[in-house]
CSV table of C-alpha atoms and ligand atoms in Angstrom, one decimal:
chain,number,residue,atom,x,y,z
A,1,MET,CA,88.2,78.4,112.2
A,2,PRO,CA,88.4,77.8,108.5
A,3,ILE,CA,91.6,76.6,106.8
A,4,SER,CA,93.9,79.6,106.4
A,5,PRO,CA,94.7,80.7,102.9
A,6,PRO,CA,98.4,81.4,102.1
A,7,ASP,CA,99.7,84.6,103.6
A,8,GLU,CA,99.2,87.8,101.5
A,9,SER,CA,103.0,88.5,101.6
A,10,LEU,CA,103.5,85.1,99.9
A,11,LEU,CA,100.9,85.9,97.2
A,12,GLU,CA,102.4,89.3,96.4
A,13,GLN,CA,105.0,88.0,94.0
A,14,THR,CA,106.5,90.4,91.4
A,15,PRO,CA,104.0,91.0,88.5
A,16,MET,CA,105.2,89.6,85.2
A,17,ASP,CA,104.8,91.0,81.7
A,18,LEU,CA,101.9,89.0,80.1
A,19,MET,CA,103.7,87.9,77.0
A,20,ASP,CA,106.6,86.9,79.2
A,21,THR,CA,104.3,84.7,81.3
A,22,TYR,CA,102.7,83.1,78.3
A,23,GLY,CA,106.0,82.6,76.5
A,24,ARG,CA,107.4,80.8,79.6
A,25,MET,CA,104.3,78.7,79.8
A,26,ARG,CA,104.6,77.7,76.2
A,27,SER,CA,108.3,76.7,76.6
A,28,LEU,CA,107.3,74.6,79.6
A,29,THR,CA,104.5,72.8,77.8
A,30,ASP,CA,106.7,72.4,74.6
A,31,ARG,CA,109.4,70.8,76.7
A,32,ALA,CA,106.9,68.5,78.3
A,33,ASP,CA,105.8,67.5,74.8
A,34,PHE,CA,102.2,68.8,75.0
A,35,GLN,CA,100.4,67.8,71.7
A,36,GLY,CA,97.2,69.3,70.1
A,37,THR,CA,97.2,71.8,73.0
A,38,LEU,CA,93.9,73.7,73.7
A,39,PRO,CA,94.4,76.9,75.7
A,40,ALA,CA,91.6,77.5,78.2
A,41,ILE,CA,90.9,80.3,80.6
A,42,TRP,CA,88.8,81.0,83.6
A,43,GLN,CA,88.5,84.7,84.3
A,44,CYS,CA,86.0,87.5,84.7
A,45,SER,CA,83.9,88.5,81.7
A,46,ASP,CA,85.1,92.1,82.1
A,47,GLU,CA,86.4,93.8,78.9
A,48,SER,CA,89.7,94.4,80.5
A,49,GLN,CA,90.4,90.6,80.3
A,50,SER,CA,89.7,90.3,76.6
A,51,ILE,CA,93.1,91.1,75.1
A,52,LYS,CA,94.7,89.0,77.8
A,53,LYS,CA,92.5,86.0,76.6
A,54,ALA,CA,93.3,86.7,72.9
A,55,LEU,CA,97.0,86.8,73.6
A,56,LEU,CA,97.0,83.4,75.3
A,57,GLY,CA,95.5,82.0,72.1
A,58,TYR,CA,98.1,83.8,70.0
A,59,VAL,CA,101.0,82.3,72.0
A,60,TYR,CA,99.4,78.8,71.7
A,61,ASN,CA,98.3,79.3,68.1
A,62,CYS,CA,94.8,78.3,68.9
A,63,PRO,CA,91.9,80.5,70.0
A,64,THR,CA,91.1,80.2,73.8
A,65,PHE,CA,88.3,78.1,75.3
A,66,ASN,CA,86.3,79.8,78.1
A,67,LEU,CA,85.9,78.1,81.5
A,68,GLY,CA,84.9,81.1,83.5
A,69,ARG,CA,82.1,83.4,84.6
A,70,VAL,CA,81.9,86.9,85.9
A,71,GLY,CA,84.0,87.4,89.1
A,72,ALA,CA,86.5,84.7,87.8
A,73,LEU,CA,84.2,82.0,89.0
A,74,LEU,CA,85.2,78.7,87.5
A,75,ASP,CA,82.6,76.5,85.7
A,76,PRO,CA,84.4,73.1,86.0
A,77,VAL,CA,81.7,71.4,83.9
A,78,ARG,CA,82.9,73.3,80.8
A,79,LEU,CA,86.2,71.4,81.2
A,80,SER,CA,84.7,68.2,79.9
A,81,THR,CA,83.5,70.1,76.8
A,82,ALA,CA,87.0,71.6,76.4
A,83,ALA,CA,88.4,68.1,76.5
A,84,HIS,CA,86.6,67.3,73.3
A,85,HIS,CA,88.3,70.3,71.6
A,86,GLY,CA,91.9,69.5,72.3
A,87,GLN,CA,94.2,66.7,73.4
A,88,ASP,CA,96.4,68.4,76.0
A,89,LEU,CA,95.2,71.4,78.0
A,90,VAL,CA,96.9,74.5,79.3
A,91,ILE,CA,94.6,76.5,81.6
A,92,LEU,CA,95.1,80.0,82.9
A,93,GLY,CA,92.9,81.5,85.6
A,94,GLY,CA,92.3,83.8,88.4
A,95,SER,CA,90.9,87.1,89.6
A,96,HIS,CA,91.8,90.6,88.3
A,97,ILE,CA,92.3,93.9,90.0
A,98,GLY,CA,92.6,97.5,88.8
A,99,ALA,CA,96.1,98.8,89.3
A,100,GLU,CA,95.1,102.0,91.0
A,101,GLU,CA,94.4,101.5,94.8
A,102,VAL,CA,92.0,103.9,96.6
A,103,SER,CA,91.0,103.1,100.2
A,104,GLY,CA,91.6,99.4,99.9
A,105,VAL,CA,89.9,99.0,96.5
A,106,GLY,CA,91.4,98.6,93.0
A,107,TYR,CA,90.3,101.0,90.3
A,108,ILE,CA,90.5,101.2,86.5
A,109,ARG,CA,89.5,103.8,83.9
A,110,ARG,CA,86.8,102.6,81.6
A,111,ILE,CA,86.2,103.7,77.9
A,112,ASN,CA,83.6,106.2,79.1
A,113,GLY,CA,86.3,108.0,81.1
A,114,GLN,CA,85.0,106.9,84.5
A,115,SER,CA,87.3,105.5,87.1
A,116,VAL,CA,85.5,102.5,88.8
A,117,PRO,CA,86.2,99.6,91.1
A,118,CYS,CA,87.7,96.6,89.2
A,119,CYS,CA,87.0,93.7,89.6
A,120,GLY,CA,83.6,95.2,90.0
A,121,MET,CA,81.9,91.9,90.8
A,122,LEU,CA,84.3,91.1,93.6
A,123,GLU,CA,84.0,94.7,94.9
A,124,ARG,CA,80.2,94.2,95.1
A,125,VAL,CA,80.7,91.0,97.0
A,126,LEU,CA,83.0,92.8,99.4
A,127,GLY,CA,81.1,96.1,99.8
A,128,ASP,CA,78.6,95.3,102.5
A,129,TYR,CA,81.2,93.4,104.6
A,130,LEU,CA,83.8,96.1,104.3
A,131,ARG,CA,81.3,98.9,105.3
A,132,THR,CA,79.9,96.9,108.2
A,133,TYR,CA,83.5,96.2,109.5
A,134,ARG,CA,84.7,99.8,109.0
A,135,ARG,CA,81.6,101.2,110.8
A,136,ALA,CA,82.3,98.9,113.8
A,137,THR,CA,86.0,100.0,113.9
A,138,GLN,CA,84.6,103.6,114.3
A,139,LEU,CA,81.7,103.0,116.7
A,140,ILE,CA,83.6,100.7,119.2
A,141,LYS,CA,85.8,103.1,121.2
A,142,ILE,CA,88.8,102.7,123.5
A,143,SER,CA,90.1,105.1,126.1
A,144,ARG,CA,92.5,105.1,129.1
A,145,GLU,CA,92.1,106.3,132.7
A,146,ALA,CA,95.4,106.0,134.6
A,147,SER,CA,96.4,102.4,134.2
A,148,ARG,CA,93.0,101.2,133.2
A,149,VAL,CA,92.4,100.7,129.4
A,150,LYS,CA,88.6,100.7,128.6
A,151,ILE,CA,86.4,99.8,125.7
A,152,GLU,CA,82.9,100.9,125.0
A,153,VAL,CA,80.9,98.4,122.9
A,154,PRO,CA,77.6,99.8,121.5
A,155,TYR,CA,74.4,97.8,122.4
A,156,LYS,CA,73.8,97.0,118.8
A,157,TYR,CA,76.9,94.8,118.8
A,158,LEU,CA,75.9,93.2,122.2
A,159,PHE,CA,72.5,91.9,121.3
A,160,GLU,CA,72.7,88.6,119.3
A,161,LYS,CA,70.4,88.5,116.3
A,162,PRO,CA,69.7,85.6,114.0
A,163,ALA,CA,71.4,85.6,110.6
A,164,GLY,CA,69.3,87.6,108.1
A,165,GLU,CA,69.4,88.9,104.6
A,166,THR,CA,71.8,91.7,105.5
A,167,VAL,CA,75.4,91.4,106.7
A,168,ARG,CA,75.9,91.7,110.4
A,169,ILE,CA,79.1,91.8,112.4
A,170,ARG,CA,79.2,89.4,115.4
A,171,ILE,CA,81.5,90.6,118.1
A,172,HIS,CA,83.5,88.0,120.0
A,173,LEU,CA,83.2,89.7,123.3
A,174,ASN,CA,85.5,87.3,125.2
A,175,GLN,CA,88.3,88.2,122.8
A,176,LEU,CA,87.7,91.9,123.1
A,177,VAL,CA,87.0,92.6,126.8
A,178,GLU,CA,88.0,91.3,130.2
A,179,GLY,CA,85.4,90.5,132.9
A,180,GLU,CA,82.0,92.1,133.5
A,181,ALA,CA,81.0,95.5,132.4
A,182,LEU,CA,82.4,98.4,134.4
A,183,GLY,CA,79.4,100.6,133.7
A,184,GLU,CA,77.3,102.4,131.1
A,185,GLY,CA,78.6,104.5,128.3
A,186,THR,CA,76.6,106.8,125.9
A,187,LEU,CA,76.0,104.1,123.3
A,188,GLY,CA,76.6,100.8,125.2
A,189,LYS,CA,78.5,99.1,127.9
A,190,ILE,CA,82.0,99.9,129.1
A,191,TYR,CA,84.5,97.1,129.9
A,192,ARG,CA,88.2,96.6,130.5
A,193,LEU,CA,90.0,96.1,127.2
A,194,HIS,CA,91.2,92.5,126.8
A,195,PRO,CA,94.8,92.3,128.2
A,196,GLU,CA,96.0,90.6,125.0
A,197,LEU,CA,95.0,93.6,122.9
A,198,VAL,CA,96.7,95.9,125.4
A,199,SER,CA,100.0,94.0,125.1
A,200,ASP,CA,99.7,93.3,121.4
A,201,TYR,CA,99.1,97.0,120.3
A,202,PRO,CA,101.4,99.1,122.6
A,203,GLU,CA,101.8,101.7,119.8
A,204,VAL,CA,98.0,102.4,120.1
A,205,VAL,CA,97.4,101.9,123.8
A,206,ASN,CA,100.3,104.0,125.0
A,207,HIS,CA,98.9,107.0,123.1
A,208,LEU,CA,95.4,106.7,124.5
A,209,GLY,CA,93.9,109.4,126.7
A,210,THR,CA,90.6,109.9,128.5
A,211,THR,CA,88.8,110.9,125.3
A,212,PRO,CA,87.4,107.7,123.6
A,213,GLN,CA,89.0,106.9,120.2
A,214,PRO,CA,87.8,104.5,117.5
A,215,ILE,CA,89.2,101.0,118.1
A,216,GLY,CA,90.4,100.8,114.4
A,217,HIS,CA,92.6,97.9,113.5
A,218,LEU,CA,92.6,96.5,117.0
A,219,LEU,CA,89.3,94.9,115.8
A,220,HIS,CA,91.3,92.1,114.2
A,221,PRO,CA,89.9,88.9,112.6
A,222,GLU,CA,89.8,86.8,115.9
A,223,THR,CA,87.6,89.4,117.6
A,224,PHE,CA,84.6,89.2,115.2
A,225,SER,CA,82.9,87.2,112.6
A,226,PHE,CA,80.0,87.9,110.2
A,227,SER,CA,76.5,86.6,110.1
A,228,LYS,CA,74.3,86.5,107.0
A,229,LYS,CA,71.8,84.0,105.6
A,230,LEU,CA,73.6,82.6,102.5
A,231,ASN,CA,71.9,80.8,99.7
A,232,PRO,CA,74.0,77.6,98.9
A,233,GLU,CA,71.5,76.5,96.3
A,234,SER,CA,71.9,79.6,94.2
A,235,HIS,CA,73.6,79.5,90.8
A,236,GLU,CA,73.8,83.2,90.6
A,237,PRO,CA,77.6,84.2,90.5
A,238,LYS,CA,77.4,86.8,93.3
A,239,SER,CA,75.9,84.2,95.7
A,240,MET,CA,78.3,81.5,94.6
A,241,LEU,CA,81.3,83.8,95.1
A,242,GLU,CA,80.0,85.0,98.4
A,243,GLY,CA,79.5,81.5,99.7
A,244,SER,CA,83.0,80.4,98.7
A,245,VAL,CA,84.8,83.2,100.5
A,246,PHE,CA,82.3,83.9,103.4
A,247,ASP,CA,84.4,82.2,106.1
A,248,PHE,CA,87.5,84.3,105.1
A,249,MET,CA,85.7,87.7,105.2
A,250,PRO,CA,87.0,88.7,108.7
A,251,GLN,CA,90.6,88.5,107.5
A,252,ILE,CA,89.7,90.0,104.1
A,253,VAL,CA,88.1,93.2,105.4
A,254,SER,CA,90.7,93.7,108.1
A,255,SER,CA,93.7,93.4,105.7
A,256,VAL,CA,95.6,96.3,104.3
A,257,PHE,CA,94.2,95.9,100.8
A,258,PRO,CA,90.8,94.1,101.3
A,259,HIS,CA,89.8,94.1,97.6
A,260,ARG,CA,93.1,92.5,96.5
A,261,ARG,CA,92.9,90.0,99.4
A,262,LEU,CA,89.5,89.0,98.3
A,263,CYS,CA,90.8,88.5,94.7
A,264,ASN,CA,93.6,86.3,95.9
A,265,ILE,CA,91.4,84.2,98.2
A,266,ASN,CA,88.9,83.8,95.3
A,267,THR,CA,91.8,82.6,93.0
A,268,TRP,CA,93.0,80.2,95.7
A,269,ARG,CA,89.6,78.7,96.2
A,270,GLN,CA,88.9,78.4,92.4
A,271,PHE,CA,92.4,76.9,91.7
A,272,HIS,CA,91.8,74.1,94.2
A,273,ARG,CA,88.3,73.5,92.7
A,274,ILE,CA,89.8,73.0,89.2
A,275,ALA,CA,92.7,70.9,90.5
A,276,SER,CA,90.4,68.6,92.4
A,277,TYR,CA,88.0,68.4,89.5
A,278,ILE,CA,90.8,67.4,87.2
A,279,THR,CA,92.1,64.7,89.6
A,280,ASP,CA,88.7,63.4,90.8
A,281,GLY,CA,85.9,64.2,88.5
A,282,PHE,CA,87.3,64.3,85.0
A,283,ASP,CA,88.5,61.7,82.5
A,284,GLY,CA,92.0,62.9,81.9
A,285,SER,CA,93.1,59.7,80.3
A,286,ASN,CA,96.6,60.1,79.0
A,287,ARG,CA,96.3,63.9,78.8
A,288,ASN,CA,98.9,66.5,79.8
A,289,ILE,CA,97.3,69.3,81.7
A,290,PHE,CA,99.1,72.4,83.1
A,291,VAL,CA,97.1,75.0,85.2
A,292,LEU,CA,98.5,78.4,86.1
A,293,ALA,CA,96.5,80.5,88.5
A,294,GLY,CA,97.2,84.0,89.7
A,295,LEU,CA,96.2,87.7,89.9
A,296,THR,CA,95.9,89.8,86.8
A,297,ILE,CA,96.7,93.5,87.4
A,298,ASP,CA,94.7,95.7,85.0
A,299,HIS,CA,96.8,98.8,84.2
A,300,SER,CA,94.2,99.8,81.7
A,301,ILE,CA,91.3,98.1,79.8
A,302,ARG,CA,94.0,96.9,77.3
A,303,HIS,CA,97.1,96.3,79.3
A,304,ASN,CA,97.6,93.7,82.0
A,305,SER,CA,100.4,92.1,84.0
A,306,PHE,CA,100.2,88.8,85.8
A,307,ILE,CA,101.3,87.5,89.2
A,308,PRO,CA,101.7,83.7,89.1
A,309,GLN,CA,100.5,82.2,92.4
A,310,PHE,CA,99.6,78.5,92.0
A,311,GLY,CA,100.4,75.8,89.5
A,312,PHE,CA,99.2,72.2,88.8
A,313,TRP,CA,100.8,69.9,86.4
A,314,MET,CA,99.5,66.4,85.4
A,315,GLU,CA,101.4,64.3,82.9
A,316,HIS,CA,99.8,61.6,80.8
A,317,GLY,CA,96.7,61.5,82.9
A,318,ARG,CA,98.5,60.3,86.0
A,319,ALA,CA,96.4,62.1,88.6
A,320,LEU,CA,98.1,60.6,91.6
A,321,GLU,CA,101.4,61.9,90.5
A,322,ALA,CA,100.2,65.4,89.7
A,323,ARG,CA,102.4,68.2,91.0
A,324,TYR,CA,101.2,71.3,92.9
A,325,PHE,CA,103.2,74.5,93.0
A,326,GLY,CA,102.8,77.2,95.6
A,327,PRO,CA,103.6,80.9,95.0
A,328,LEU,CA,107.4,80.5,95.3
A,329,GLU,CA,107.6,77.2,93.4
A,330,ILE,CA,105.5,78.3,90.5
A,331,ASN,CA,107.5,81.5,90.0
A,332,GLU,CA,110.8,79.4,90.2
A,333,LEU,CA,109.4,77.0,87.6
A,334,LEU,CA,108.5,79.8,85.2
A,335,ALA,CA,111.8,81.6,85.7
A,336,GLU,CA,113.6,78.5,84.5
A,337,GLN,CA,111.8,78.6,81.1
A,338,ASP,CA,112.8,80.5,78.0
A,339,VAL,CA,110.4,83.0,76.7
A,340,TYR,CA,108.8,81.6,73.5
A,341,ARG,CA,107.9,84.2,70.9
A,342,PRO,CA,105.2,83.4,68.3
A,343,PRO,CA,106.8,83.2,64.8
A,344,VAL,CA,103.9,85.2,63.2
A,345,THR,CA,102.2,88.5,63.9
A,346,PHE,CA,98.9,88.6,65.8
A,347,LEU,CA,97.0,89.5,62.6
A,348,GLU,CA,98.6,86.6,60.8
A,349,TYR,CA,97.6,84.3,63.6
A,350,ALA,CA,94.1,85.7,63.3
A,351,GLY,CA,94.1,84.6,59.6
A,352,LEU,CA,94.0,88.2,58.4
B,401,ZN,ZN1,85.8,91.4,87.2
């Protein structure tokens, strides 16, 4: 089993107004005596992230340096370049999601009037896995005859195949059934449903009759995994994102809001990449660095709010004493700060 990401309930902190978030970051870094501060950002290249990026520059009175790629994939190598452009660094990053949820996917309305998945890149990474999982939740059926709860598993899930170019679901039969097959069904073999599933989902099992029903959410993350031939050598963003979240896909697709869960797990992975790059692979000599990672909610292509989820704070280049903040701690830390307001208008900041 892979290391578990933080629970979704913990990551679902209250969204903050963007200028409020930035104003509190600025107060924090002012109090910590940041000097010659360069704001940097890793986020998707999506147009819905552009005003957000510009406003970070406005609050720090310095245009923002870009550390990210499509899908909010961090390019840590750019951090070394950023270090030549400023003394201290304040870094904001993470995935984004359209505020309107439809069937587990976040949507946004584009300038052309179309309502589309957003983050589109992460939705493309998710798509095949989600479809494969949802198909299995419909094709594997459960039913009940007197006290016997039965499950029919189609043959296509029973025959093991080597990992290929397309996503396949690999059913963990010993978590799903008990004992040998009872007989043949129309599509596959019929077994007794595993007793743990019977006792863990009484609200489903108690309502079963003799007509087979889709197994639905009883197909939980311990009952399956995915197989796919990944390409770890690829520098193409979709492959890199897929590789970094592949192990977590079972819990992503089976969560209530899979697209958002993927966004959050992506942010968690990228945050720890940047934090370890700063402490291990980067000459941070005497620098102050503050990193805030979280989920951006896109209400429109112009307007975002932000959920702080993770923080990292290194003072005077002292990597061993760097502090890490989880979802509760980072929100507490920001709540303690005043909201700094820029003394000039945005156009004045832009030199216009
Ligand atoms: Zn995106």
